[in-house]
């Protein structure tokens, strides 16, 4: 595996590439499907718990994986991170041969505020005010994976969507992504917990409802228990996360993590279904 880094945009957003080498020994001579991951952090920071570990997990499932450390805080006001995200997508597709990816099988994966960024790519890819790339169609993701995503700036919003990402934005209604879903929005996988008190599950429900009305394929999983920010919910990720809770509730959170962790396997199955790789494609990892 090669780990490469590139600067994206004027603020120096970091695109990290986890590129698995072509090798006849592991049948990886063909271009692989790709995931571009946007970690969460409320547009105030970029979470490590939703970055490299997620990229490596998708890599183990046959994807070339990429993460974007997009602009946050005062540098991350709408639409700056969106423009960085579109620039990253354009970069990946223009370097598809070098990075061994199939440019027609590229998904964006977003967590929390990163889910807002991923969903933005799905609804604003053809908006010339948000997407400054010359080939806007070439910036449309082929699928979305939204994990406990922030979606709305309305009644059920995470406060940082307006207070941080929307600070000074002339049109704050643009931050409520459920209003911009069309039939051209990519298919989406969404997961959330009904117990999430940081970003209410109604965020996912609002986006799923908009997808349904537009006739866009989607898959939605709402788990009963579990707090916000569980990432992969594996032992490696959840152990330090559990330390943020009192001992009395750690067992309940641990049990919730066990149930929530299957979102990852479900998202992989969803992407394979959407990408629907032809059976005769040589070297296809699926």
mmCIF file of C-alpha atoms in Angstrom:
data_model
loop_
_atom_site.group_PDB
_atom_site.id
_atom_site.type_symbol
_atom_site.label_atom_id
_atom_site.label_comp_id
_atom_site.label_asym_id
_atom_site.label_seq_id
_atom_site.Cartn_x
_atom_site.Cartn_y
_atom_site.Cartn_z
ATOM 1 C CA UNK A 1 0.000 0.000 0.000
ATOM 2 C CA UNK A 2 1.112 3.509 -0.801
ATOM 3 C CA UNK A 3 0.064 6.402 1.420
ATOM 4 C CA UNK A 4 0.108 9.683 -0.485
ATOM 5 C CA UNK A 5 -0.927 13.201 0.503
ATOM 6 C CA UNK A 6 -1.993 16.159 -1.573
ATOM 7 C CA UNK A 7 -3.041 19.723 -0.755
ATOM 8 C CA UNK A 8 -6.517 20.613 -1.964
ATOM 9 C CA UNK A 9 -7.754 24.199 -2.207
ATOM 10 C CA UNK A 10 -6.406 27.506 -0.968
ATOM 11 C CA UNK A 11 -6.597 26.574 2.730
ATOM 12 C CA UNK A 12 -4.432 23.499 2.335
ATOM 13 C CA UNK A 13 -7.058 20.846 2.933
ATOM 14 C CA UNK A 14 -5.306 17.466 3.078
ATOM 15 C CA UNK A 15 -6.287 14.587 0.820
ATOM 16 C CA UNK A 16 -4.739 11.352 2.097
ATOM 17 C CA UNK A 17 -4.712 8.407 -0.305
ATOM 18 C CA UNK A 18 -4.478 4.784 0.841
ATOM 19 C CA UNK A 19 -3.667 3.135 -2.483
ATOM 20 C CA UNK A 20 -3.330 -0.625 -2.647
ATOM 21 C CA UNK A 21 -0.764 -1.726 -5.199
ATOM 22 C CA UNK A 22 -1.675 -3.840 -8.186
ATOM 23 C CA UNK A 23 -0.501 -7.394 -7.614
ATOM 24 C CA UNK A 24 -1.354 -10.640 -9.393
ATOM 25 C CA UNK A 25 -0.987 -12.398 -6.045
ATOM 26 C CA UNK A 26 -4.077 -10.623 -4.664
ATOM 27 C CA UNK A 27 -5.935 -10.141 -7.955
ATOM 28 C CA UNK A 28 -5.719 -6.364 -7.720
ATOM 29 C CA UNK A 29 -4.521 -5.573 -11.214
ATOM 30 C CA UNK A 30 -7.767 -3.848 -12.189
ATOM 31 C CA UNK A 31 -8.949 -0.481 -10.945
ATOM 32 C CA UNK A 32 -10.864 -0.675 -7.707
ATOM 33 C CA UNK A 33 -13.992 1.134 -6.526
ATOM 34 C CA UNK A 34 -13.211 4.099 -4.295
ATOM 35 C CA UNK A 35 -14.495 5.803 -1.161
ATOM 36 C CA UNK A 36 -13.699 9.389 -0.198
ATOM 37 C CA UNK A 37 -14.214 9.804 3.541
ATOM 38 C CA UNK A 38 -15.198 13.008 5.332
ATOM 39 C CA UNK A 39 -14.757 12.621 9.117
ATOM 40 C CA UNK A 40 -17.024 14.490 11.511
ATOM 41 C CA UNK A 41 -16.218 17.134 14.094
ATOM 42 C CA UNK A 42 -19.019 19.674 13.915
ATOM 43 C CA UNK A 43 -17.086 21.761 11.347
ATOM 44 C CA UNK A 44 -14.854 22.651 14.324
ATOM 45 C CA UNK A 45 -12.243 19.892 13.914
ATOM 46 C CA UNK A 46 -11.687 16.724 11.872
ATOM 47 C CA UNK A 47 -12.162 13.580 13.955
ATOM 48 C CA UNK A 48 -9.338 11.021 13.954
ATOM 49 C CA UNK A 49 -11.814 8.325 15.031
ATOM 50 C CA UNK A 50 -13.570 8.600 11.658
ATOM 51 C CA UNK A 51 -10.527 8.939 9.458
ATOM 52 C CA UNK A 52 -7.736 6.399 8.926
ATOM 53 C CA UNK A 53 -9.465 3.500 10.682
ATOM 54 C CA UNK A 54 -12.459 3.864 8.364
ATOM 55 C CA UNK A 55 -10.217 4.085 5.304
ATOM 56 C CA UNK A 56 -8.410 0.894 6.267
ATOM 57 C CA UNK A 57 -11.697 -0.910 6.911
ATOM 58 C CA UNK A 58 -12.983 -0.080 3.428
ATOM 59 C CA UNK A 59 -9.576 -0.998 2.025
ATOM 60 C CA UNK A 60 -9.930 -4.468 3.502
ATOM 61 C CA UNK A 61 -13.198 -4.786 1.564
ATOM 62 C CA UNK A 62 -11.572 -4.088 -1.791
ATOM 63 C CA UNK A 63 -11.864 -0.305 -2.062
ATOM 64 C CA UNK A 64 -9.200 2.287 -2.678
ATOM 65 C CA UNK A 65 -9.732 4.672 0.227
ATOM 66 C CA UNK A 66 -9.195 8.390 0.651
ATOM 67 C CA UNK A 67 -9.766 10.847 3.474
ATOM 68 C CA UNK A 68 -10.154 14.620 3.332
ATOM 69 C CA UNK A 69 -9.156 16.944 6.153
ATOM 70 C CA UNK A 70 -11.357 19.816 5.031
ATOM 71 C CA UNK A 71 -11.378 23.376 6.358
ATOM 72 C CA UNK A 72 -13.066 23.992 9.721
ATOM 73 C CA UNK A 73 -13.873 26.835 12.123
ATOM 74 C CA UNK A 74 -13.580 30.293 10.603
ATOM 75 C CA UNK A 75 -12.005 28.845 7.447
ATOM 76 C CA UNK A 76 -14.756 26.253 7.075
ATOM 77 C CA UNK A 77 -17.783 28.464 6.471
ATOM 78 C CA UNK A 78 -20.141 27.367 3.693
ATOM 79 C CA UNK A 79 -19.323 26.788 0.854
ATOM 80 C CA UNK A 80 -15.553 26.451 1.412
ATOM 81 C CA UNK A 81 -15.502 22.784 2.574
ATOM 82 C CA UNK A 82 -17.939 21.889 -0.219
ATOM 83 C CA UNK A 83 -15.605 23.388 -2.810
ATOM 84 C CA UNK A 84 -12.699 21.445 -1.309
ATOM 85 C CA UNK A 85 -14.759 18.258 -1.459
ATOM 86 C CA UNK A 86 -15.608 18.793 -5.120
ATOM 87 C CA UNK A 87 -11.966 19.578 -5.878
ATOM 88 C CA UNK A 88 -10.967 16.317 -4.172
ATOM 89 C CA UNK A 89 -13.489 14.330 -6.227
ATOM 90 C CA UNK A 90 -12.233 16.002 -9.411
ATOM 91 C CA UNK A 91 -8.646 15.188 -8.419
ATOM 92 C CA UNK A 92 -9.426 11.521 -7.818
ATOM 93 C CA UNK A 93 -11.189 11.099 -11.139
ATOM 94 C CA UNK A 94 -8.501 12.949 -13.078
ATOM 95 C CA UNK A 95 -5.849 10.715 -11.452
ATOM 96 C CA UNK A 96 -7.865 7.503 -11.692
ATOM 97 C CA UNK A 97 -5.178 5.626 -13.607
ATOM 98 C CA UNK A 98 -2.403 6.607 -11.191
ATOM 99 C CA UNK A 99 -4.545 5.820 -8.127
ATOM 100 C CA UNK A 100 -5.902 2.561 -9.561
ATOM 101 C CA UNK A 101 -9.541 3.526 -9.132
ATOM 102 C CA UNK A 102 -12.620 3.064 -11.261
ATOM 103 C CA UNK A 103 -13.834 6.653 -11.795
ATOM 104 C CA UNK A 104 -17.394 5.391 -12.302
ATOM 105 C CA UNK A 105 -17.534 3.735 -8.875
ATOM 106 C CA UNK A 106 -16.688 6.494 -6.437
ATOM 107 C CA UNK A 107 -18.685 7.015 -3.228
ATOM 108 C CA UNK A 108 -18.398 9.698 -0.569
ATOM 109 C CA UNK A 109 -18.673 8.581 3.059
ATOM 110 C CA UNK A 110 -19.450 11.164 5.733
ATOM 111 C CA UNK A 111 -19.852 11.130 9.500
ATOM 112 C CA UNK A 112 -21.876 13.755 11.403
ATOM 113 C CA UNK A 113 -20.753 17.137 9.983
ATOM 114 C CA UNK A 114 -18.812 15.122 7.431
ATOM 115 C CA UNK A 115 -22.169 13.573 6.565
ATOM 116 C CA UNK A 116 -23.464 17.071 5.884
ATOM 117 C CA UNK A 117 -20.473 17.616 3.596
ATOM 118 C CA UNK A 118 -21.037 14.286 1.805
ATOM 119 C CA UNK A 119 -24.746 15.004 1.361
ATOM 120 C CA UNK A 120 -23.817 18.475 0.048
ATOM 121 C CA UNK A 121 -21.811 16.758 -2.684
ATOM 122 C CA UNK A 122 -24.946 14.830 -3.560
ATOM 123 C CA UNK A 123 -27.241 17.835 -3.872
ATOM 124 C CA UNK A 124 -24.960 20.696 -4.985
ATOM 125 C CA UNK A 125 -22.728 18.988 -7.552
ATOM 126 C CA UNK A 126 -24.474 20.868 -10.394
ATOM 127 C CA UNK A 127 -24.649 24.207 -8.567
ATOM 128 C CA UNK A 128 -22.169 26.657 -10.114
ATOM 129 C CA UNK A 129 -22.125 28.775 -6.943
ATOM 130 C CA UNK A 130 -20.971 25.858 -4.790
ATOM 131 C CA UNK A 131 -19.052 23.665 -7.223
ATOM 132 C CA UNK A 132 -16.397 25.708 -9.009
ATOM 133 C CA UNK A 133 -14.950 22.815 -11.014
ATOM 134 C CA UNK A 134 -15.146 23.170 -14.790
ATOM 135 C CA UNK A 135 -16.653 19.693 -15.172
ATOM 136 C CA UNK A 136 -19.451 19.759 -12.604
ATOM 137 C CA UNK A 137 -20.932 16.468 -13.803
ATOM 138 C CA UNK A 138 -17.549 14.895 -13.150
ATOM 139 C CA UNK A 139 -17.875 15.898 -9.478
ATOM 140 C CA UNK A 140 -21.094 13.961 -8.890
ATOM 141 C CA UNK A 141 -20.466 11.030 -6.522
ATOM 142 C CA UNK A 142 -21.826 7.672 -7.613
ATOM 143 C CA UNK A 143 -23.183 6.958 -4.127
ATOM 144 C CA UNK A 144 -23.453 8.487 -0.648
ATOM 145 C CA UNK A 145 -22.846 6.825 2.724
ATOM 146 C CA UNK A 146 -24.138 9.056 5.527
ATOM 147 C CA UNK A 147 -23.392 7.972 9.104
ATOM 148 C CA UNK A 148 -25.360 9.865 11.788
ATOM 149 C CA UNK A 149 -25.294 12.847 9.395
ATOM 150 C CA UNK A 150 -26.139 16.465 10.058
ATOM 151 C CA UNK A 151 -28.611 17.359 7.323
ATOM 152 C CA UNK A 152 -30.813 20.269 8.326
ATOM 153 C CA UNK A 153 -30.335 23.807 9.631
ATOM 154 C CA UNK A 154 -33.957 23.881 10.755
ATOM 155 C CA UNK A 155 -35.747 22.695 13.877
ATOM 156 C CA UNK A 156 -33.660 19.531 14.340
ATOM 157 C CA UNK A 157 -30.274 20.988 13.461
ATOM 158 C CA UNK A 158 -26.971 20.395 15.178
ATOM 159 C CA UNK A 159 -26.090 23.933 16.412
ATOM 160 C CA UNK A 160 -22.727 24.010 14.650
ATOM 161 C CA UNK A 161 -24.349 23.826 11.231
ATOM 162 C CA UNK A 162 -25.578 27.390 11.592
ATOM 163 C CA UNK A 163 -23.267 28.718 14.304
ATOM 164 C CA UNK A 164 -19.990 27.477 12.790
ATOM 165 C CA UNK A 165 -20.464 26.315 9.200
ATOM 166 C CA UNK A 166 -23.145 28.898 8.450
ATOM 167 C CA UNK A 167 -21.609 31.840 10.274
ATOM 168 C CA UNK A 168 -22.193 34.899 8.149
ATOM 169 C CA UNK A 169 -23.725 32.872 5.328
ATOM 170 C CA UNK A 170 -26.012 35.084 3.274
ATOM 171 C CA UNK A 171 -28.422 32.226 2.564
ATOM 172 C CA UNK A 172 -28.621 29.967 5.662
ATOM 173 C CA UNK A 173 -31.481 28.004 4.091
ATOM 174 C CA UNK A 174 -28.858 26.502 1.764
ATOM 175 C CA UNK A 175 -27.576 24.523 4.731
ATOM 176 C CA UNK A 176 -30.826 22.493 4.958
ATOM 177 C CA UNK A 177 -29.949 19.867 2.400
ATOM 178 C CA UNK A 178 -33.262 18.034 2.462
ATOM 179 C CA UNK A 179 -34.710 20.878 0.385
ATOM 180 C CA UNK A 180 -32.246 20.339 -2.488
ATOM 181 C CA UNK A 181 -32.658 16.644 -3.201
ATOM 182 C CA UNK A 182 -33.616 15.906 -6.811
ATOM 183 C CA UNK A 183 -33.830 12.831 -9.010
ATOM 184 C CA UNK A 184 -30.148 13.523 -9.867
ATOM 185 C CA UNK A 185 -29.042 13.035 -6.248
ATOM 186 C CA UNK A 186 -26.943 9.844 -5.984
ATOM 187 C CA UNK A 187 -28.269 6.719 -4.215
ATOM 188 C CA UNK A 188 -27.665 6.907 -0.484
ATOM 189 C CA UNK A 189 -27.086 4.670 2.527
ATOM 190 C CA UNK A 190 -27.985 6.266 5.869
ATOM 191 C CA UNK A 191 -27.650 5.077 9.463
ATOM 192 C CA UNK A 192 -28.390 6.709 12.794
ATOM 193 C CA UNK A 193 -29.563 5.879 16.325
ATOM 194 C CA UNK A 194 -32.878 7.029 17.722
ATOM 195 C CA UNK A 195 -31.084 7.782 21.011
ATOM 196 C CA UNK A 196 -28.726 10.318 19.404
ATOM 197 C CA UNK A 197 -29.180 13.554 21.356
ATOM 198 C CA UNK A 198 -26.405 15.458 19.548
ATOM 199 C CA UNK A 199 -27.715 15.108 15.992
ATOM 200 C CA UNK A 200 -31.329 13.893 16.125
ATOM 201 C CA UNK A 201 -32.166 10.923 13.905
ATOM 202 C CA UNK A 202 -34.742 13.136 12.214
ATOM 203 C CA UNK A 203 -31.812 14.477 10.192
ATOM 204 C CA UNK A 204 -31.488 11.108 8.463
ATOM 205 C CA UNK A 205 -35.251 10.737 8.248
ATOM 206 C CA UNK A 206 -35.632 14.124 6.561
ATOM 207 C CA UNK A 207 -33.039 13.254 3.931
ATOM 208 C CA UNK A 208 -34.447 9.765 3.375
ATOM 209 C CA UNK A 209 -37.932 11.217 2.960
ATOM 210 C CA UNK A 210 -36.629 13.674 0.367
ATOM 211 C CA UNK A 211 -34.887 10.845 -1.488
ATOM 212 C CA UNK A 212 -38.094 8.815 -1.480
ATOM 213 C CA UNK A 213 -40.087 11.725 -2.886
ATOM 214 C CA UNK A 214 -37.491 12.215 -5.644
ATOM 215 C CA UNK A 215 -37.434 8.527 -6.524
ATOM 216 C CA UNK A 216 -33.771 8.081 -5.555
ATOM 217 C CA UNK A 217 -32.734 4.625 -4.259
ATOM 218 C CA UNK A 218 -31.746 4.624 -0.598
ATOM 219 C CA UNK A 219 -31.282 2.381 2.415
ATOM 220 C CA UNK A 220 -31.981 3.626 5.941
ATOM 221 C CA UNK A 221 -31.076 1.986 9.258
ATOM 222 C CA UNK A 222 -32.191 3.529 12.554
ATOM 223 C CA UNK A 223 -30.758 1.672 15.551
ATOM 224 C CA UNK A 224 -32.585 1.978 18.852
ATOM 225 C CA UNK A 225 -29.687 2.639 21.234
ATOM 226 C CA UNK A 226 -26.346 4.370 21.165
ATOM 227 C CA UNK A 227 -24.895 7.868 21.443
ATOM 228 C CA UNK A 228 -23.556 10.063 18.679
ATOM 229 C CA UNK A 229 -20.100 9.515 17.228
ATOM 230 C CA UNK A 230 -19.541 5.742 17.498
ATOM 231 C CA UNK A 231 -17.657 5.557 14.185
ATOM 232 C CA UNK A 232 -17.000 1.899 13.298
ATOM 233 C CA UNK A 233 -18.029 0.952 16.849
ATOM 234 C CA UNK A 234 -15.208 -1.594 16.971
ATOM 235 C CA UNK A 235 -13.102 -2.284 20.053
ATOM 236 C CA UNK A 236 -10.170 -0.219 18.749
ATOM 237 C CA UNK A 237 -12.362 2.820 18.163
ATOM 238 C CA UNK A 238 -14.872 2.433 20.996
ATOM 239 C CA UNK A 239 -12.426 1.764 23.865
ATOM 240 C CA UNK A 240 -11.148 5.362 24.138
ATOM 241 C CA UNK A 241 -14.632 6.604 23.281
ATOM 242 C CA UNK A 242 -16.126 4.698 26.242
ATOM 243 C CA UNK A 243 -13.806 6.507 28.649
ATOM 244 C CA UNK A 244 -15.811 9.683 28.060
ATOM 245 C CA UNK A 245 -18.780 8.106 29.880
ATOM 246 C CA UNK A 246 -19.374 7.270 33.537
ATOM 247 C CA UNK A 247 -18.737 3.644 34.460
ATOM 248 C CA UNK A 248 -22.438 3.135 35.098
ATOM 249 C CA UNK A 249 -23.387 3.629 31.453
ATOM 250 C CA UNK A 250 -20.322 2.142 29.777
ATOM 251 C CA UNK A 251 -21.902 -1.328 29.579
ATOM 252 C CA UNK A 252 -24.995 0.024 27.843
ATOM 253 C CA UNK A 253 -22.874 1.966 25.388
ATOM 254 C CA UNK A 254 -20.698 -1.106 24.762
ATOM 255 C CA UNK A 255 -23.803 -3.153 23.963
ATOM 256 C CA UNK A 256 -25.066 -0.416 21.661
ATOM 257 C CA UNK A 257 -21.701 -0.378 19.864
ATOM 258 C CA UNK A 258 -21.977 -4.100 19.180
ATOM 259 C CA UNK A 259 -25.337 -3.619 17.474
ATOM 260 C CA UNK A 260 -24.403 -0.422 15.652
ATOM 261 C CA UNK A 261 -21.151 -1.839 14.262
ATOM 262 C CA UNK A 262 -22.959 -3.792 11.553
ATOM 263 C CA UNK A 263 -23.671 -0.525 9.694
ATOM 264 C CA UNK A 264 -20.276 -0.896 8.045
ATOM 265 C CA UNK A 265 -20.973 -4.332 6.576
ATOM 266 C CA UNK A 266 -24.387 -3.105 5.417
ATOM 267 C CA UNK A 267 -22.827 -0.054 3.728
ATOM 268 C CA UNK A 268 -20.358 -2.258 1.843
ATOM 269 C CA UNK A 269 -23.210 -4.473 0.638
ATOM 270 C CA UNK A 270 -25.145 -1.371 -0.444
ATOM 271 C CA UNK A 271 -22.212 0.013 -2.430
ATOM 272 C CA UNK A 272 -21.632 -3.315 -4.136
ATOM 273 C CA UNK A 273 -25.293 -3.403 -5.094
ATOM 274 C CA UNK A 274 -25.260 0.171 -6.447
ATOM 275 C CA UNK A 275 -21.987 -0.214 -8.312
ATOM 276 C CA UNK A 276 -23.189 -3.559 -9.729
ATOM 277 C CA UNK A 277 -19.835 -4.409 -11.263
ATOM 278 C CA UNK A 278 -20.085 -6.530 -14.436
ATOM 279 C CA UNK A 279 -19.187 -10.121 -13.767
ATOM 280 C CA UNK A 280 -16.773 -10.233 -16.714
ATOM 281 C CA UNK A 281 -14.660 -7.273 -15.554
ATOM 282 C CA UNK A 282 -11.158 -8.692 -15.144
ATOM 283 C CA UNK A 283 -9.663 -8.436 -11.695
ATOM 284 C CA UNK A 284 -12.853 -7.086 -10.110
ATOM 285 C CA UNK A 285 -12.471 -7.347 -6.295
ATOM 286 C CA UNK A 286 -16.198 -8.039 -5.965
#
